Amino acid sequence: MRWGLGVLFSLTTWLNGQAQIDYHALRLAMVENQLMERDIYDRATLRAISKVPRHLFVPKEQQVYAYSDSPLPIGEKQTISQPYMVAYMTQAIKPKSTKKVLEIGTGSGYQAAVLAEIVDSVYTIEIIPELGKRAKKLLDDMEYGNVVTKIGDGYHGWEEHAPFDAIVVTAGAEEIPKPLIEQLKDGGRMIIPVGPHHGIRDLILLTKNRGKIKTKNMMSVRFVPFTRQ
Ligand code: SAH
């Protein structure tokens, strides 16, 4: 099925003059066309993304675009990442063999929810209080009991819950924060966009094995900036 307005139209029915969009069908089409047709093959990742109602994580006026192939504004000049990027970062940490994940940049809470479908516990930190509070309420309402949220500067990680099997950073950093490397478990994986402020960044996969740090550049990406308090 080709993605486009035609798909949206064919999945819309009208009830009492109100458009009823079949979000479930849109979501499955997204998984097929945007993820499986590219390089997302991890079954746990595909299953999680097929399940999480992404449209509930974006503002009302953006809901019809929730399953399109792009990032979307979520307020406070921040964005929810493109679905493919969420899938790619989730797959990159090998979530099935991961128990405890730290996410930096809660934003809408969507990436945290996707991770929470697969791993035992998700710790997520957001620097903008309005976003952090909104995401916490939504995740609580959706009964994601295995997500713990916090408002603060994620640069410092979350010492009291460290070490983490994996760390997912969803804001573009200028360098990899040292505390995050320290809080990564031996054998763990971190995925983080790194590069100049407001520029094109490298999506880096960092691994730690017997204390040895290795980094690999996976692709060029654009992300909202990692800010400091
Ligand atoms: N994972 C989010 C994407 C959010 S965009 C989602 O699924 O919706 C990146 C987020 O990182 C923004 O909300 C931004 O405010 C936040 N951020 C930027 N710098 C941060 C920092 N130092 N600590 C914690 N969060 C930060």
mmCIF file of C-alpha atoms and ligand atoms in Angstrom:
data_model
loop_
_atom_site.group_PDB
_atom_site.id
_atom_site.type_symbol
_atom_site.label_atom_id
_atom_site.label_comp_id
_atom_site.label_asym_id
_atom_site.label_seq_id
_atom_site.Cartn_x
_atom_site.Cartn_y
_atom_site.Cartn_z
ATOM 1 C CA MET A 1 0.000 0.000 0.000
ATOM 2 C CA ARG A 2 1.375 3.429 -0.949
ATOM 3 C CA TRP A 3 1.560 5.899 1.882
ATOM 4 C CA GLY A 4 -0.243 9.209 1.363
ATOM 5 C CA LEU A 5 -3.453 11.132 1.726
ATOM 6 C CA GLY A 6 -5.241 8.350 -0.122
ATOM 7 C CA VAL A 7 -4.440 5.932 2.671
ATOM 8 C CA LEU A 8 -5.631 8.375 5.301
ATOM 9 C CA PHE A 9 -8.841 8.954 3.344
ATOM 10 C CA SER A 10 -9.514 5.261 2.891
ATOM 11 C CA LEU A 11 -9.092 4.710 6.627
ATOM 12 C CA THR A 12 -11.481 7.486 7.591
ATOM 13 C CA THR A 13 -15.158 6.895 8.143
ATOM 14 C CA TRP A 14 -17.785 9.456 9.032
ATOM 15 C CA LEU A 15 -20.047 9.170 12.038
ATOM 16 C CA ASN A 16 -22.602 11.934 12.737
ATOM 17 C CA GLY A 17 -20.533 14.299 10.595
ATOM 18 C CA GLN A 18 -17.400 13.527 12.614
ATOM 19 C CA ALA A 19 -14.317 11.986 11.006
ATOM 20 C CA GLN A 20 -13.401 8.666 12.615
ATOM 21 C CA ILE A 21 -9.834 7.787 11.770
ATOM 22 C CA ASP A 22 -8.820 4.160 12.042
ATOM 23 C CA TYR A 23 -5.583 4.776 13.945
ATOM 24 C CA HIS A 24 -4.946 1.080 14.427
ATOM 25 C CA ALA A 25 -4.932 0.479 10.675
ATOM 26 C CA LEU A 26 -2.760 3.563 10.109
ATOM 27 C CA ARG A 27 -0.304 2.269 12.703
ATOM 28 C CA LEU A 28 -0.015 -1.154 11.075
ATOM 29 C CA ALA A 29 0.491 0.497 7.663
ATOM 30 C CA MET A 30 3.242 2.626 9.217
ATOM 31 C CA VAL A 31 5.001 -0.438 10.614
ATOM 32 C CA GLU A 32 4.852 -2.171 7.247
ATOM 33 C CA ASN A 33 5.774 0.752 4.989
ATOM 34 C CA GLN A 34 8.123 2.819 7.102
ATOM 35 C CA LEU A 35 9.843 0.219 9.278
ATOM 36 C CA MET A 36 9.762 -3.250 7.728
ATOM 37 C CA GLU A 37 10.448 -1.921 4.236
ATOM 38 C CA ARG A 38 13.569 -0.264 5.609
ATOM 39 C CA ASP A 39 15.904 -2.050 8.004
ATOM 40 C CA ILE A 40 13.791 -2.639 11.105
ATOM 41 C CA TYR A 41 13.597 -6.389 11.674
ATOM 42 C CA ASP A 42 13.718 -6.813 15.470
ATOM 43 C CA ARG A 43 10.460 -8.555 16.338
ATOM 44 C CA ALA A 44 10.157 -7.067 19.829
ATOM 45 C CA THR A 45 10.599 -3.545 18.419
ATOM 46 C CA LEU A 46 8.040 -4.099 15.638
ATOM 47 C CA ARG A 47 5.554 -5.588 18.089
ATOM 48 C CA ALA A 48 5.947 -2.689 20.548
ATOM 49 C CA ILE A 49 5.504 -0.032 17.861
ATOM 50 C CA SER A 50 2.470 -1.862 16.464
ATOM 51 C CA LYS A 51 0.933 -1.650 19.924
ATOM 52 C CA VAL A 52 1.677 1.843 21.298
ATOM 53 C CA PRO A 53 -0.964 4.423 20.218
ATOM 54 C CA ARG A 54 1.426 7.117 18.975
ATOM 55 C CA HIS A 55 -1.458 9.543 18.241
ATOM 56 C CA LEU A 56 -2.122 9.882 21.979
ATOM 57 C CA PHE A 57 1.402 11.272 22.493
ATOM 58 C CA VAL A 58 0.991 14.257 20.133
ATOM 59 C CA PRO A 59 -1.176 17.391 20.451
ATOM 60 C CA LYS A 60 -4.789 17.017 19.206
ATOM 61 C CA GLU A 61 -4.187 19.018 16.036
ATOM 62 C CA GLN A 62 -1.273 16.744 15.100
ATOM 63 C CA GLN A 63 -3.083 13.457 15.668
ATOM 64 C CA VAL A 64 -3.985 12.853 12.020
ATOM 65 C CA TYR A 65 -0.265 13.042 11.179
ATOM 66 C CA ALA A 66 0.820 10.768 14.030
ATOM 67 C CA TYR A 67 1.583 7.840 11.707
ATOM 68 C CA SER A 68 3.305 9.823 8.965
ATOM 69 C CA ASP A 69 7.004 9.446 8.198
ATOM 70 C CA SER A 70 8.265 12.529 10.069
ATOM 71 C CA PRO A 71 8.927 14.126 13.444
ATOM 72 C CA LEU A 72 6.077 16.257 14.865
ATOM 73 C CA PRO A 73 5.931 19.273 17.196
ATOM 74 C CA ILE A 74 4.939 18.473 20.805
ATOM 75 C CA GLY A 75 5.133 22.019 22.239
ATOM 76 C CA GLU A 76 7.943 23.907 24.021
ATOM 77 C CA LYS A 77 9.819 23.921 20.650
ATOM 78 C CA GLN A 78 10.435 20.166 20.987
ATOM 79 C CA THR A 79 9.548 17.273 18.715
ATOM 80 C CA ILE A 80 8.583 13.628 18.879
ATOM 81 C CA SER A 81 11.060 11.777 16.649
ATOM 82 C CA GLN A 82 10.115 10.217 13.306
ATOM 83 C CA PRO A 83 8.700 6.698 13.931
ATOM 84 C CA TYR A 84 11.607 5.156 12.009
ATOM 85 C CA MET A 85 14.128 6.862 14.321
ATOM 86 C CA VAL A 86 12.316 5.585 17.442
ATOM 87 C CA ALA A 87 12.343 2.093 15.955
ATOM 88 C CA TYR A 88 15.985 2.314 14.910
ATOM 89 C CA MET A 89 17.173 3.464 18.336
ATOM 90 C CA THR A 90 15.058 0.825 20.076
ATOM 91 C CA GLN A 91 16.405 -1.940 17.845
ATOM 92 C CA ALA A 92 19.972 -0.665 18.292
ATOM 93 C CA ILE A 93 20.036 -1.389 22.034
ATOM 94 C CA LYS A 94 18.904 -5.020 21.476
ATOM 95 C CA PRO A 95 15.896 -4.463 23.757
ATOM 96 C CA LYS A 96 14.982 -8.143 24.144
ATOM 97 C CA SER A 97 18.138 -8.854 26.123
ATOM 98 C CA THR A 98 17.827 -5.613 28.079
ATOM 99 C CA LYS A 99 16.286 -5.240 31.518
ATOM 100 C CA LYS A 100 16.825 -1.690 32.706
ATOM 101 C CA VAL A 101 17.006 1.299 30.352
ATOM 102 C CA LEU A 102 17.761 4.962 30.946
ATOM 103 C CA GLU A 103 16.281 7.442 28.478
ATOM 104 C CA ILE A 104 17.416 11.062 28.323
ATOM 105 C CA GLY A 105 14.761 13.359 26.818
ATOM 106 C CA THR A 106 11.301 12.075 27.788
ATOM 107 C CA GLY A 107 9.565 14.624 25.517
ATOM 108 C CA SER A 108 6.121 13.213 24.778
ATOM 109 C CA GLY A 109 6.832 9.923 26.555
ATOM 110 C CA TYR A 110 6.425 7.902 23.339
ATOM 111 C CA GLN A 111 9.917 6.393 23.188
ATOM 112 C CA ALA A 112 9.628 5.504 26.889
ATOM 113 C CA ALA A 113 6.317 3.712 26.220
ATOM 114 C CA VAL A 114 7.815 1.758 23.303
ATOM 115 C CA LEU A 115 10.733 0.663 25.499
ATOM 116 C CA ALA A 116 8.378 -0.165 28.374
ATOM 117 C CA GLU A 117 6.555 -2.662 26.140
ATOM 118 C CA ILE A 118 9.774 -4.686 25.886
ATOM 119 C CA VAL A 119 12.091 -4.172 28.864
ATOM 120 C CA ASP A 120 11.535 -4.564 32.631
ATOM 121 C CA SER A 121 12.008 -0.940 33.647
ATOM 122 C CA VAL A 122 12.516 2.432 32.002
ATOM 123 C CA TYR A 123 13.980 5.455 33.785
ATOM 124 C CA THR A 124 13.447 8.650 31.806
ATOM 125 C CA ILE A 125 14.598 12.224 32.447
ATOM 126 C CA GLU A 126 13.225 15.436 30.884
ATOM 127 C CA ILE A 127 14.697 18.895 31.363
ATOM 128 C CA ILE A 128 11.548 20.915 30.493
ATOM 129 C CA PRO A 129 9.139 20.615 33.459
ATOM 130 C CA GLU A 130 5.931 21.128 31.394
ATOM 131 C CA LEU A 131 6.842 18.227 29.083
ATOM 132 C CA GLY A 132 8.029 16.012 31.917
ATOM 133 C CA LYS A 133 4.815 16.508 33.870
ATOM 134 C CA ARG A 134 2.597 15.945 30.840
ATOM 135 C CA ALA A 135 4.434 12.765 29.856
ATOM 136 C CA LYS A 136 4.261 11.426 33.423
ATOM 137 C CA LYS A 137 0.493 11.935 33.548
ATOM 138 C CA LEU A 138 -0.037 10.278 30.181
ATOM 139 C CA LEU A 139 2.194 7.298 31.015
ATOM 140 C CA ASP A 140 0.423 6.905 34.381
ATOM 141 C CA ASP A 141 -3.016 7.131 32.726
ATOM 142 C CA MET A 142 -1.929 4.463 30.229
ATOM 143 C CA GLU A 143 -0.770 2.327 33.166
ATOM 144 C CA TYR A 144 2.872 2.060 32.219
ATOM 145 C CA GLY A 145 3.807 1.092 35.766
ATOM 146 C CA ASN A 146 7.373 0.209 34.735
ATOM 147 C CA VAL A 147 8.299 3.747 33.644
ATOM 148 C CA VAL A 148 9.851 6.064 36.241
ATOM 149 C CA THR A 149 10.049 9.733 35.242
ATOM 150 C CA LYS A 150 12.123 12.603 36.565
ATOM 151 C CA ILE A 151 12.553 16.283 35.733
ATOM 152 C CA GLY A 152 16.160 17.406 35.556
ATOM 153 C CA ASP A 153 19.332 17.627 33.494
ATOM 154 C CA GLY A 154 19.991 14.199 32.028
ATOM 155 C CA TYR A 155 23.681 15.007 31.587
ATOM 156 C CA HIS A 156 24.254 13.550 35.053
ATOM 157 C CA GLY A 157 22.302 10.355 34.361
ATOM 158 C CA TRP A 158 20.461 8.767 37.281
ATOM 159 C CA GLU A 159 23.089 7.590 39.729
ATOM 160 C CA GLU A 160 20.797 5.882 42.245
ATOM 161 C CA HIS A 161 19.389 3.462 39.642
ATOM 162 C CA ALA A 162 22.684 2.850 37.789
ATOM 163 C CA PRO A 163 24.110 0.823 36.195
ATOM 164 C CA PHE A 164 21.818 0.504 33.154
ATOM 165 C CA ASP A 165 21.803 -2.259 30.548
ATOM 166 C CA ALA A 166 21.157 0.376 27.902
ATOM 167 C CA ILE A 167 20.928 4.156 27.532
ATOM 168 C CA VAL A 168 18.910 5.942 24.839
ATOM 169 C CA VAL A 169 19.573 9.653 24.386
ATOM 170 C CA THR A 170 16.907 11.369 22.272
ATOM 171 C CA ALA A 171 18.413 14.893 22.188
ATOM 172 C CA GLY A 172 21.443 15.846 20.099
ATOM 173 C CA ALA A 173 24.511 16.232 22.315
ATOM 174 C CA GLU A 174 27.780 17.981 21.466
ATOM 175 C CA GLU A 175 29.710 15.242 23.254
ATOM 176 C CA ILE A 176 28.864 12.000 25.020
ATOM 177 C CA PRO A 177 28.263 12.883 28.697
ATOM 178 C CA LYS A 178 30.862 11.115 30.875
ATOM 179 C CA PRO A 179 28.389 10.236 33.659
ATOM 180 C CA LEU A 180 26.303 8.302 31.113
ATOM 181 C CA ILE A 181 29.309 6.230 30.037
ATOM 182 C CA GLU A 182 30.050 5.510 33.697
ATOM 183 C CA GLN A 183 26.432 4.486 34.394
ATOM 184 C CA LEU A 184 26.338 2.006 31.507
ATOM 185 C CA LYS A 185 26.665 -1.615 32.631
ATOM 186 C CA ASP A 186 29.533 -3.693 31.309
ATOM 187 C CA GLY A 187 28.217 -5.364 28.142
ATOM 188 C CA GLY A 188 25.718 -2.511 27.766
ATOM 189 C CA ARG A 189 24.784 -0.371 24.750
ATOM 190 C CA MET A 190 24.139 3.341 24.394
ATOM 191 C CA ILE A 191 22.639 5.089 21.363
ATOM 192 C CA ILE A 192 23.141 8.859 21.162
ATOM 193 C CA PRO A 193 23.153 11.583 18.484
ATOM 194 C CA VAL A 194 26.407 13.551 18.731
ATOM 195 C CA GLY A 195 27.574 16.598 16.806
ATOM 196 C CA PRO A 196 27.649 20.392 16.591
ATOM 197 C CA HIS A 197 24.813 22.432 18.051
ATOM 198 C CA HIS A 198 21.868 22.696 15.569
ATOM 199 C CA GLY A 199 23.878 20.806 12.948
ATOM 200 C CA ILE A 200 23.721 17.388 11.376
ATOM 201 C CA ARG A 201 24.859 14.876 13.969
ATOM 202 C CA ASP A 202 26.197 11.329 13.965
ATOM 203 C CA LEU A 203 24.018 8.686 15.540
ATOM 204 C CA ILE A 204 26.584 6.879 17.673
ATOM 205 C CA LEU A 205 26.270 3.367 19.061
ATOM 206 C CA LEU A 206 28.551 3.029 22.086
ATOM 207 C CA THR A 207 29.359 -0.342 23.613
ATOM 208 C CA LYS A 208 31.227 -1.185 26.789
ATOM 209 C CA ASN A 209 32.995 -4.519 27.083
ATOM 210 C CA ARG A 210 35.269 -5.379 29.997
ATOM 211 C CA GLY A 211 35.624 -1.657 30.571
ATOM 212 C CA LYS A 212 36.582 -0.995 26.940
ATOM 213 C CA ILE A 213 34.520 1.656 25.154
ATOM 214 C CA LYS A 214 33.853 1.319 21.425
ATOM 215 C CA THR A 215 31.853 3.738 19.288
ATOM 216 C CA LYS A 216 30.352 3.254 15.853
ATOM 217 C CA ASN A 217 28.744 5.889 13.638
ATOM 218 C CA MET A 218 25.435 4.438 12.425
ATOM 219 C CA MET A 219 24.033 7.316 10.292
ATOM 220 C CA SER A 220 23.603 11.097 9.994
ATOM 221 C CA VAL A 221 20.643 12.512 11.889
ATOM 222 C CA ARG A 222 18.943 15.723 12.980
ATOM 223 C CA PHE A 223 17.769 16.056 16.581
ATOM 224 C CA VAL A 224 16.626 18.879 18.846
ATOM 225 C CA PRO A 225 19.560 19.985 21.010
ATOM 226 C CA PHE A 226 20.634 18.492 24.309
ATOM 227 C CA THR A 227 20.448 21.500 26.623
ATOM 228 C CA ARG A 228 21.997 22.141 30.039
ATOM 229 C CA GLN A 229 20.487 23.615 33.184
HETATM 230 N N1 SAH B 1 11.956 10.778 23.337
HETATM 231 C C1 SAH B 1 11.048 11.865 23.010
HETATM 232 C C2 SAH B 1 11.688 12.826 22.020
HETATM 233 C C3 SAH B 1 11.889 14.100 22.675
HETATM 234 S S1 SAH B 1 12.847 15.304 21.842
HETATM 235 C C4 SAH B 1 9.710 11.363 22.547
HETATM 236 O O1 SAH B 1 9.542 10.155 22.346
HETATM 237 O O2 SAH B 1 8.794 12.171 22.402
HETATM 238 C C5 SAH B 1 14.171 15.488 23.006
HETATM 239 C C6 SAH B 1 13.800 15.906 24.387
HETATM 240 O O3 SAH B 1 15.021 16.015 25.130
HETATM 241 C C7 SAH B 1 13.131 17.267 24.502
HETATM 242 O O4 SAH B 1 11.907 17.133 25.155
HETATM 243 C C8 SAH B 1 14.119 18.099 25.321
HETATM 244 O O5 SAH B 1 13.515 19.029 26.178
HETATM 245 C C9 SAH B 1 14.854 17.020 26.088
HETATM 246 N N2 SAH B 1 16.187 17.400 26.600
HETATM 247 C C10 SAH B 1 17.106 18.208 26.030
HETATM 248 N N3 SAH B 1 18.205 18.311 26.804
HETATM 249 C C11 SAH B 1 17.974 17.530 27.906
HETATM 250 C C12 SAH B 1 18.735 17.234 29.086
HETATM 251 N N4 SAH B 1 19.936 17.765 29.311
HETATM 252 N N5 SAH B 1 18.186 16.401 30.003
HETATM 253 C C13 SAH B 1 16.944 15.864 29.814
HETATM 254 N N6 SAH B 1 16.184 16.127 28.723
HETATM 255 C C14 SAH B 1 16.694 16.946 27.785
#
